[in-house]
Each structure stands twice: as C-alpha cells, then as structure tokens.
C-alpha cells in the first residue's frame, strides 16, 4: 500500500467520511504549499498534549496543566447536581450547552448501542456511568439526550433497564427533535424546547 492509499484509509475511518472524500483530503494536503502538512502534524500532536478527559463526565477539555482532571462544568458548584444529562458524544454536549437551556451536569457515553448489538456494554462507557451514579448523592433525574433515531432509542432503553432499580427518574428530550436528527445538527432553540418539554 502506497502512502496516498494509507493516508486515505486513515481519513476514511473518520465519522461521515467515505473513501472518495478521504482521497480528496490527501490530494488537498499534497497541493498545499509551504509547511501546511507540518502544521497539521503539530496540531494533532498538541491536541494529545493539551486535551484531557474529565474524570467525572468523561468529556474532553483543555487541561491547561491542571493536576485534577475535572472540567469546569463538573467543578462548578452553581450547576444543578440533581440532574444528569447523558449524551452520546462531546459534540452533542457542545450543542446542548450552547442552547443555554440546561444548567445540570453531563455524562458523555462515548457512543450509542446499535439495534441487535450482542455486547451493548462495550459500546458505551457503562462502568464509568455506574461509578458516576453511585458517587452522585443528590441525583434525582437522568435525562436521556439521545439522537432521534433507532440506535438512540435503543441506547436509552438499555440504560433505563440497567438502572431501573435505582429509584432515579428517567426522562427523554421532547419531540421538538425531528425523527432521524442528530443532536449536533439541531439548532439551539430546538434543543431548548426539547429539554423544556422532556417526557418522563
């Protein structure tokens, strides 16, 4: 495999990127003058150095050399600790937080559980979620902020069944979200209405 095909294969592993688009990325890099490729490499290296994962919510954030790996939201004592919103990915967290409608805490699942998945516990951060719930003394409600599609609904149902005996109330975002839509593409007003009209 030559270097063009190898890099194309790497780009094709990115979410939503097909082989043709992956190859376009490679030829774009080749066409750039100067040290553009060097800048890309340096940016990727710095990403791993600067970004850490929050021990509490599992989201990625700029660490700034902090010793304790807890993000600004989890360490903010003005947030409502009685609510925990579960979202599939960091990009979904950003979309919800941008709407400004939610003032509770978050947990990033790290993915969703596809229909007919034989090992669902391996597709999400289940152990970390269990630990988070056990440590939460004031938790009353878990908001399942999943994408409005079959995999999102399957993930929500799996989590509900898993923690059914905890006595915690479960709610889902209201159907201001169109069926099939992913959270990251929903506008702030739609997300705000979906949160305000969540169902239990």
CSV table of C-alpha atoms in Angstrom, one decimal:
chain,number,residue,atom,x,y,z
A,1,UNK,CA,0.0,0.0,0.0
A,2,UNK,CA,1.5,3.3,-1.0
A,3,UNK,CA,1.4,6.5,1.2
A,4,UNK,CA,-1.6,8.0,-0.6
A,5,UNK,CA,-3.7,4.9,-0.1
A,6,UNK,CA,-2.5,4.6,3.5
A,7,UNK,CA,-3.4,8.1,4.4
A,8,UNK,CA,-6.7,7.8,2.5
A,9,UNK,CA,-7.6,4.7,4.6
A,10,UNK,CA,-6.9,6.7,7.8
A,11,UNK,CA,-9.1,9.6,6.8
A,12,UNK,CA,-11.8,7.2,5.7
A,13,UNK,CA,-12.1,6.0,9.4
A,14,UNK,CA,-13.3,9.4,10.4
A,15,UNK,CA,-17.1,9.6,11.1
A,16,UNK,CA,-19.1,10.5,8.0
A,17,UNK,CA,-16.1,10.4,5.6
A,18,UNK,CA,-16.2,8.0,2.7
A,19,UNK,CA,-13.2,6.7,0.5
A,20,UNK,CA,-13.7,9.4,-2.2
A,21,UNK,CA,-13.7,12.3,0.3
A,22,UNK,CA,-10.8,10.7,2.2
A,23,UNK,CA,-8.7,10.7,-1.0
A,24,UNK,CA,-9.7,14.4,-1.6
A,25,UNK,CA,-8.2,15.3,1.8
A,26,UNK,CA,-4.9,13.6,0.8
A,27,UNK,CA,-4.6,15.4,-2.6
A,28,UNK,CA,-5.5,18.7,-0.8
A,29,UNK,CA,-2.5,18.2,1.6
A,30,UNK,CA,-0.3,17.4,-1.4
A,31,UNK,CA,-1.4,20.5,-3.2
A,32,UNK,CA,-0.7,22.9,-0.3
A,33,UNK,CA,2.5,25.0,-0.5
A,34,UNK,CA,4.8,25.6,2.4
A,35,UNK,CA,4.7,23.5,5.6
A,36,UNK,CA,1.0,23.0,5.8
A,37,UNK,CA,1.4,19.3,6.4
A,38,UNK,CA,3.8,20.1,9.2
A,39,UNK,CA,1.2,22.4,10.8
A,40,UNK,CA,-1.4,19.6,10.7
A,41,UNK,CA,1.0,17.2,12.3
A,42,UNK,CA,2.0,19.7,15.0
A,43,UNK,CA,-1.7,20.5,15.7
A,44,UNK,CA,-2.5,16.8,16.2
A,45,UNK,CA,0.5,16.3,18.5
A,46,UNK,CA,-0.6,19.3,20.6
A,47,UNK,CA,-4.1,18.0,20.8
A,48,UNK,CA,-3.0,15.0,22.7
A,49,UNK,CA,-0.8,17.1,25.0
A,50,UNK,CA,-3.3,19.9,25.8
A,51,UNK,CA,-6.6,18.0,26.0
A,52,UNK,CA,-7.6,15.8,28.9
A,53,UNK,CA,-10.6,13.7,29.7
A,54,UNK,CA,-12.8,14.7,32.7
A,55,UNK,CA,-12.8,12.0,35.3
A,56,UNK,CA,-16.4,12.8,36.2
A,57,UNK,CA,-18.3,13.4,32.9
A,58,UNK,CA,-15.8,11.8,30.5
A,59,UNK,CA,-15.8,14.8,28.1
A,60,UNK,CA,-12.6,16.2,26.6
A,61,UNK,CA,-11.5,19.6,27.7
A,62,UNK,CA,-8.4,21.9,27.7
A,63,UNK,CA,-6.4,20.9,30.7
A,64,UNK,CA,-4.0,23.8,31.0
A,65,UNK,CA,-1.7,21.7,33.1
A,66,UNK,CA,-4.3,21.2,35.8
A,67,UNK,CA,-3.4,18.4,38.2
A,68,UNK,CA,-7.0,17.4,38.9
A,69,UNK,CA,-8.7,16.1,35.7
A,70,UNK,CA,-12.2,17.6,36.4
A,71,UNK,CA,-13.7,20.0,33.9
A,72,UNK,CA,-15.1,23.5,34.6
A,73,UNK,CA,-18.7,22.3,34.4
A,74,UNK,CA,-18.3,19.4,36.8
A,75,UNK,CA,-16.4,21.6,39.3
A,76,UNK,CA,-19.0,24.4,39.0
A,77,UNK,CA,-20.9,24.5,42.3
A,78,UNK,CA,-23.7,26.6,40.8
A,79,UNK,CA,-24.8,23.7,38.5
A,80,UNK,CA,-27.9,21.6,39.5
A,81,UNK,CA,-26.5,18.3,40.8
A,82,UNK,CA,-29.9,16.7,40.9
A,83,UNK,CA,-30.0,16.3,37.1
A,84,UNK,CA,-27.6,14.3,34.9
A,85,UNK,CA,-27.9,14.5,31.1
A,86,UNK,CA,-26.5,11.6,29.1
A,87,UNK,CA,-25.3,12.4,25.6
A,88,UNK,CA,-23.6,10.1,23.1
A,89,UNK,CA,-20.6,12.3,22.2
A,90,UNK,CA,-18.7,15.5,23.1
A,91,UNK,CA,-20.2,17.3,20.0
A,92,UNK,CA,-23.7,16.6,21.4
A,93,UNK,CA,-22.7,18.1,24.8
A,94,UNK,CA,-21.5,21.2,23.0
A,95,UNK,CA,-24.8,21.6,21.1
A,96,UNK,CA,-26.9,21.3,24.3
A,97,UNK,CA,-24.6,23.6,26.3
A,98,UNK,CA,-24.7,26.2,23.5
A,99,UNK,CA,-28.5,26.3,23.8
A,100,UNK,CA,-28.2,27.7,27.3
A,101,UNK,CA,-31.3,25.9,28.5
A,102,UNK,CA,-29.7,23.3,30.7
A,103,UNK,CA,-27.9,24.0,34.0
A,104,UNK,CA,-27.4,20.5,35.3
A,105,UNK,CA,-24.5,18.1,34.9
A,106,UNK,CA,-23.5,15.8,32.0
A,107,UNK,CA,-22.1,12.4,31.2
A,108,UNK,CA,-20.6,11.5,27.8
A,109,UNK,CA,-21.4,7.9,26.9
A,110,UNK,CA,-18.8,7.7,24.1
A,111,UNK,CA,-21.3,6.3,21.5
A,112,UNK,CA,-24.6,4.6,21.1
A,113,UNK,CA,-25.8,1.0,21.1
A,114,UNK,CA,-26.9,-0.3,17.7
A,115,UNK,CA,-30.0,-2.5,17.3
A,116,UNK,CA,-29.2,-6.2,17.8
A,117,UNK,CA,-25.8,-5.4,19.3
A,118,UNK,CA,-24.6,-8.6,21.1
A,119,UNK,CA,-22.3,-6.8,23.6
A,120,UNK,CA,-24.0,-3.5,24.3
A,121,UNK,CA,-22.0,-2.8,27.4
A,122,UNK,CA,-18.9,-2.5,25.3
A,123,UNK,CA,-20.3,0.2,23.0
A,124,UNK,CA,-20.7,2.8,25.8
A,125,UNK,CA,-18.9,3.9,29.0
A,126,UNK,CA,-21.1,1.8,31.2
A,127,UNK,CA,-18.7,1.1,34.1
A,128,UNK,CA,-17.9,4.8,34.3
A,129,UNK,CA,-21.6,5.7,34.2
A,130,UNK,CA,-22.3,3.2,37.1
A,131,UNK,CA,-19.5,4.8,39.1
A,132,UNK,CA,-20.7,8.3,38.4
A,133,UNK,CA,-24.3,7.4,39.5
A,134,UNK,CA,-23.0,5.8,42.7
A,135,UNK,CA,-21.0,8.8,43.6
A,136,UNK,CA,-23.9,11.3,42.9
A,137,UNK,CA,-25.5,11.9,46.3
A,138,UNK,CA,-28.2,14.3,45.1
A,139,UNK,CA,-29.1,12.8,41.8
A,140,UNK,CA,-32.9,12.7,41.1
A,141,UNK,CA,-33.3,12.7,37.4
A,142,UNK,CA,-31.3,11.3,34.4
A,143,UNK,CA,-32.1,12.9,31.1
A,144,UNK,CA,-31.5,10.6,28.1
A,145,UNK,CA,-30.5,13.1,25.4
A,146,UNK,CA,-30.1,10.6,22.6
A,147,UNK,CA,-30.3,11.1,18.8
A,148,UNK,CA,-33.9,10.8,17.5
A,149,UNK,CA,-33.2,7.5,15.6
A,150,UNK,CA,-33.4,3.8,16.3
A,151,UNK,CA,-29.9,3.5,17.8
A,152,UNK,CA,-30.6,6.4,20.1
A,153,UNK,CA,-33.8,4.9,21.3
A,154,UNK,CA,-32.2,1.5,21.8
A,155,UNK,CA,-29.4,3.1,23.9
A,156,UNK,CA,-32.0,5.0,26.0
A,157,UNK,CA,-34.0,1.8,26.6
A,158,UNK,CA,-30.8,-0.2,27.6
A,159,UNK,CA,-29.8,2.4,30.1
A,160,UNK,CA,-33.3,2.7,31.6
A,161,UNK,CA,-33.4,-1.1,32.1
A,162,UNK,CA,-29.9,-1.2,33.6
A,163,UNK,CA,-30.7,1.4,36.2
A,164,UNK,CA,-34.4,0.8,36.8
A,165,UNK,CA,-34.0,-0.2,40.4
A,166,UNK,CA,-32.0,2.9,41.5
A,167,UNK,CA,-35.2,4.9,42.1
A,168,UNK,CA,-33.9,7.7,39.8
A,169,UNK,CA,-36.4,9.3,37.4
A,170,UNK,CA,-35.7,9.0,33.7
A,171,UNK,CA,-36.7,11.5,31.1
A,172,UNK,CA,-36.1,11.9,27.4
A,173,UNK,CA,-35.9,15.0,25.3
A,174,UNK,CA,-39.3,16.2,23.9
A,175,UNK,CA,-40.0,15.5,20.2
A,176,UNK,CA,-39.2,19.0,19.1
A,177,UNK,CA,-36.4,17.0,17.6
A,178,UNK,CA,-37.3,15.5,14.2
A,179,UNK,CA,-37.1,11.8,13.8
A,180,UNK,CA,-33.6,10.8,12.5
A,181,UNK,CA,-31.9,14.1,13.6
A,182,UNK,CA,-28.6,14.0,15.4
A,183,UNK,CA,-28.2,16.4,18.4
A,184,UNK,CA,-25.1,18.1,16.9
A,185,UNK,CA,-27.2,19.4,14.0
A,186,UNK,CA,-30.1,20.7,16.0
A,187,UNK,CA,-30.4,24.4,16.4
A,188,UNK,CA,-30.2,25.9,20.0
A,189,UNK,CA,-33.9,26.9,20.0
A,190,UNK,CA,-35.0,23.3,19.1
A,191,UNK,CA,-32.7,21.8,21.8
A,192,UNK,CA,-34.1,24.3,24.3
A,193,UNK,CA,-37.7,23.3,23.5
A,194,UNK,CA,-36.8,19.6,23.5
A,195,UNK,CA,-35.2,20.0,27.0
A,196,UNK,CA,-38.1,22.0,28.4
A,197,UNK,CA,-40.7,19.5,27.1
A,198,UNK,CA,-38.9,16.4,28.0
A,199,UNK,CA,-41.0,13.4,28.9
A,200,UNK,CA,-40.9,11.1,31.9
